[in-house]
């Protein structure tokens, strides 16, 4: 079209000084068919006026001139137009394609949460990403196609490292779990959902790109496949009834079974890595044969000497032996007032290894549920007279359990001594003393002699220093629960929390107030410890905290309560109060949790 204007303009306006010349040349930069029509019409008019000369009135000449004008017009009509039609078609195609792209973009947008948009989003997600990764929207040259790639309309949600992280969501169909699943997928995680039955109703509640795994948290054998390939777990499941058996199965035993399944899977990976990974535990002692008992020494002692009472007490005794059943058992009794027995060994770590690279110890033990004192002796190994003693109390359960003891929980025996330096630890001691013993859980009516003990020892390992949370547990504060069943629910919840703390995994325990169905990110939040909050919180905010805690180092090994901001009543002020407005553009969790205590 621009070529057409350039061709006819000099003929129509031969005078270059004509001021209208610039007006007729402007269409060169704007390809509009209307300008082409006007230019042609102007040209024909000038041709007509120049061909009809009124010099003579002879009728013949007039007819010839008219005939000549008609011929010229027909020739002009037959002349090929400068092909405006392809440009019109191109513009129409561009307009139609842009409209279709806009429409399809509107349909794919998941923020609307409409059923149709969600299905289309999941379908495109499944086809072009395969792993449920958020991506950029681009259009190919051949056809308008939506491709999901990194950095697109949801790039503001992207989290570094999410593509290599697989998260198992337990309770994915719960009020919080459904939001957790979508938040994880929007941020690029690979998501697996543990469900009891893969019914059509359950499938419709979750995005299609989520991998469904059938299993029951009360059945440990069904959890092995669920944790395969998973590096983190978010536990949102809760018992559907207040029956004691249901509460124990889901809120207590379910947490224990999943932590054990994840640990078994991590141990399998650690064996493949041959202990060279930073996530591998350091084996301090493993009691699998009689030779493994070498180096351990059984000792007796008293905190004070009572000459009179010692004549009448039953004394004390302890042994450490390897039984025919393949168990290393430390057992005995202490009837002496103020007496104790202990099992001690000087540590022998592999060359190049020191305990300052680790964050604590984990004991795999069994027995009759007594409590013990773990004592670490730290100082120059060449001169034990300068050593300092540090202690931490642990509790066991009837049967086997894992007990996690962070180095931060050790306190100096002498208040004037400095805090424990794990680099200087050279001796480990396990002590039993009758005082502060409590009856263990067992059949009612059975008399328990708290002065006797039995400790079956499987292994002792050092936990590697972790930066992130492995297991996020959504518990509750008890607010909003009916008073008649509150105690039952809290007992099961606290037992589940305790089993998670003992597991040795990096944990984050979230205790929200009463859950509310409203949009998240609208109100400030309070993070506190001490079970004193009374306000509610939206399910969306709880889900956002779960997702943010996965990669937040300040959330590791912490338990906290969270609710909406409020003004406490006089005399019930909240200490450690931090209020932050949730927002996807900032990390409100780090400053909120940095002031809270660990290992609580």
mmCIF file of N, CA and C in Angstrom, residues 237-244 246-248 250-252 474-497:
data_model
loop_
_atom_site.group_PDB
_atom_site.id
_atom_site.type_symbol
_atom_site.label_atom_id
_atom_site.label_comp_id
_atom_site.label_asym_id
_atom_site.label_seq_id
_atom_site.Cartn_x
_atom_site.Cartn_y
_atom_site.Cartn_z
ATOM 1 N N UNK A 237 -3.836 -33.907 58.274
ATOM 2 C CA UNK A 237 -4.927 -34.827 58.594
ATOM 3 C C UNK A 237 -5.354 -34.660 60.045
ATOM 4 N N UNK A 238 -6.607 -34.943 60.270
ATOM 5 C CA UNK A 238 -7.159 -34.917 61.631
ATOM 6 C C UNK A 238 -8.272 -35.941 61.715
ATOM 7 N N UNK A 239 -8.510 -36.454 62.906
ATOM 8 C CA UNK A 239 -9.541 -37.474 63.091
ATOM 9 C C UNK A 239 -10.920 -36.882 62.818
ATOM 10 N N UNK A 240 -11.762 -37.684 62.194
ATOM 11 C CA UNK A 240 -13.103 -37.209 61.846
ATOM 12 C C UNK A 240 -14.106 -37.372 62.978
ATOM 13 N N UNK A 241 -13.718 -38.086 64.026
ATOM 14 C CA UNK A 241 -14.623 -38.278 65.160
ATOM 15 C C UNK A 241 -13.828 -38.100 66.445
ATOM 16 N N UNK A 242 -14.537 -38.033 67.544
ATOM 17 C CA UNK A 242 -13.895 -37.872 68.841
ATOM 18 C C UNK A 242 -13.710 -39.197 69.563
ATOM 19 N N UNK A 243 -13.875 -40.299 68.831
ATOM 20 C CA UNK A 243 -13.635 -41.614 69.418
ATOM 21 C C UNK A 243 -12.145 -41.742 69.737
ATOM 22 N N UNK A 244 -11.827 -42.236 70.889
ATOM 23 C CA UNK A 244 -10.433 -42.295 71.325
ATOM 24 C C UNK A 244 -9.571 -43.083 70.358
ATOM 25 N N UNK A 246 -9.972 -43.542 67.151
ATOM 26 C CA UNK A 246 -9.763 -42.776 65.923
ATOM 27 C C UNK A 246 -8.769 -41.645 66.151
ATOM 28 N N UNK A 247 -8.854 -40.985 67.294
ATOM 29 C CA UNK A 247 -7.919 -39.907 67.598
ATOM 30 C C UNK A 247 -6.479 -40.427 67.693
ATOM 31 N N UNK A 248 -6.291 -41.557 68.373
ATOM 32 C CA UNK A 248 -4.943 -42.108 68.513
ATOM 33 C C UNK A 248 -4.402 -42.561 67.164
ATOM 34 N N UNK A 250 -5.035 -41.450 64.083
ATOM 35 C CA UNK A 250 -4.707 -40.391 63.127
ATOM 36 C C UNK A 250 -3.739 -39.380 63.729
ATOM 37 N N UNK A 251 -4.080 -38.836 64.893
ATOM 38 C CA UNK A 251 -3.309 -37.720 65.435
ATOM 39 C C UNK A 251 -2.018 -38.143 66.129
ATOM 40 N N UNK A 252 -1.955 -39.360 66.625
ATOM 41 C CA UNK A 252 -0.746 -39.820 67.328
ATOM 42 C C UNK A 252 0.003 -40.865 66.514
ATOM 43 N N UNK A 474 0.345 -29.728 61.297
ATOM 44 C CA UNK A 474 -0.719 -28.791 61.674
ATOM 45 C C UNK A 474 -1.476 -29.405 62.842
ATOM 46 N N UNK A 475 -1.290 -28.851 64.029
ATOM 47 C CA UNK A 475 -1.948 -29.338 65.238
ATOM 48 C C UNK A 475 -3.084 -28.371 65.595
ATOM 49 N N UNK A 476 -3.336 -28.145 66.873
ATOM 50 C CA UNK A 476 -4.378 -27.206 67.286
ATOM 51 C C UNK A 476 -4.088 -26.730 68.700
ATOM 52 N N UNK A 477 -4.709 -25.624 69.073
ATOM 53 C CA UNK A 477 -4.534 -25.058 70.409
ATOM 54 C C UNK A 477 -5.604 -25.525 71.380
ATOM 55 N N UNK A 478 -6.685 -26.077 70.879
ATOM 56 C CA UNK A 478 -7.810 -26.476 71.733
ATOM 57 C C UNK A 478 -8.936 -25.477 71.731
ATOM 58 N N UNK A 479 -8.667 -24.237 71.258
ATOM 59 C CA UNK A 479 -9.726 -23.228 71.206
ATOM 60 C C UNK A 479 -10.744 -23.612 70.132
ATOM 61 N N UNK A 480 -11.994 -23.434 70.454
ATOM 62 C CA UNK A 480 -13.050 -23.743 69.501
ATOM 63 C C UNK A 480 -13.528 -25.171 69.546
ATOM 64 N N UNK A 481 -12.879 -26.044 70.316
ATOM 65 C CA UNK A 481 -13.303 -27.436 70.446
ATOM 66 C C UNK A 481 -14.290 -27.548 71.596
ATOM 67 N N UNK A 482 -15.264 -28.404 71.427
ATOM 68 C CA UNK A 482 -16.266 -28.586 72.481
ATOM 69 C C UNK A 482 -15.587 -29.017 73.776
ATOM 70 N N UNK A 483 -15.980 -28.421 74.898
ATOM 71 C CA UNK A 483 -15.333 -28.761 76.181
ATOM 72 C C UNK A 483 -15.416 -30.233 76.533
ATOM 73 N N UNK A 484 -16.479 -30.919 76.074
ATOM 74 C CA UNK A 484 -16.648 -32.323 76.440
ATOM 75 C C UNK A 484 -15.599 -33.223 75.798
ATOM 76 N N UNK A 485 -15.056 -32.847 74.654
ATOM 77 C CA UNK A 485 -14.068 -33.692 73.983
ATOM 78 C C UNK A 485 -12.726 -32.995 73.782
ATOM 79 N N UNK A 486 -12.552 -31.832 74.388
ATOM 80 C CA UNK A 486 -11.314 -31.078 74.201
ATOM 81 C C UNK A 486 -10.112 -31.826 74.769
ATOM 82 N N UNK A 487 -10.283 -32.400 75.963
ATOM 83 C CA UNK A 487 -9.165 -33.081 76.601
ATOM 84 C C UNK A 487 -8.710 -34.290 75.788
ATOM 85 N N UNK A 488 -9.659 -35.034 75.232
ATOM 86 C CA UNK A 488 -9.306 -36.190 74.415
ATOM 87 C C UNK A 488 -8.522 -35.772 73.170
ATOM 88 N N UNK A 489 -8.997 -34.725 72.511
ATOM 89 C CA UNK A 489 -8.337 -34.269 71.282
ATOM 90 C C UNK A 489 -6.931 -33.766 71.585
ATOM 91 N N UNK A 490 -6.803 -32.958 72.625
ATOM 92 C CA UNK A 490 -5.489 -32.394 72.953
ATOM 93 C C UNK A 490 -4.502 -33.470 73.380
ATOM 94 N N UNK A 491 -4.975 -34.495 74.075
ATOM 95 C CA UNK A 491 -4.078 -35.567 74.503
ATOM 96 C C UNK A 491 -3.486 -36.283 73.281
ATOM 97 N N UNK A 492 -4.328 -36.561 72.288
ATOM 98 C CA UNK A 492 -3.840 -37.228 71.079
ATOM 99 C C UNK A 492 -2.928 -36.307 70.271
ATOM 100 N N UNK A 493 -3.296 -35.028 70.169
ATOM 101 C CA UNK A 493 -2.473 -34.072 69.426
ATOM 102 C C UNK A 493 -1.097 -33.916 70.075
ATOM 103 N N UNK A 494 -1.065 -33.790 71.395
ATOM 104 C CA UNK A 494 0.214 -33.611 72.081
ATOM 105 C C UNK A 494 1.092 -34.859 71.951
ATOM 106 N N UNK A 495 0.475 -36.027 71.963
ATOM 107 C CA UNK A 495 1.251 -37.251 71.776
ATOM 108 C C UNK A 495 1.863 -37.297 70.381
ATOM 109 N N UNK A 496 1.108 -36.857 69.364
ATOM 110 C CA UNK A 496 1.661 -36.800 68.011
ATOM 111 C C UNK A 496 2.797 -35.803 67.898
ATOM 112 N N UNK A 497 2.642 -34.651 68.532
ATOM 113 C CA UNK A 497 3.715 -33.656 68.532
ATOM 114 C C UNK A 497 4.970 -34.209 69.206
#
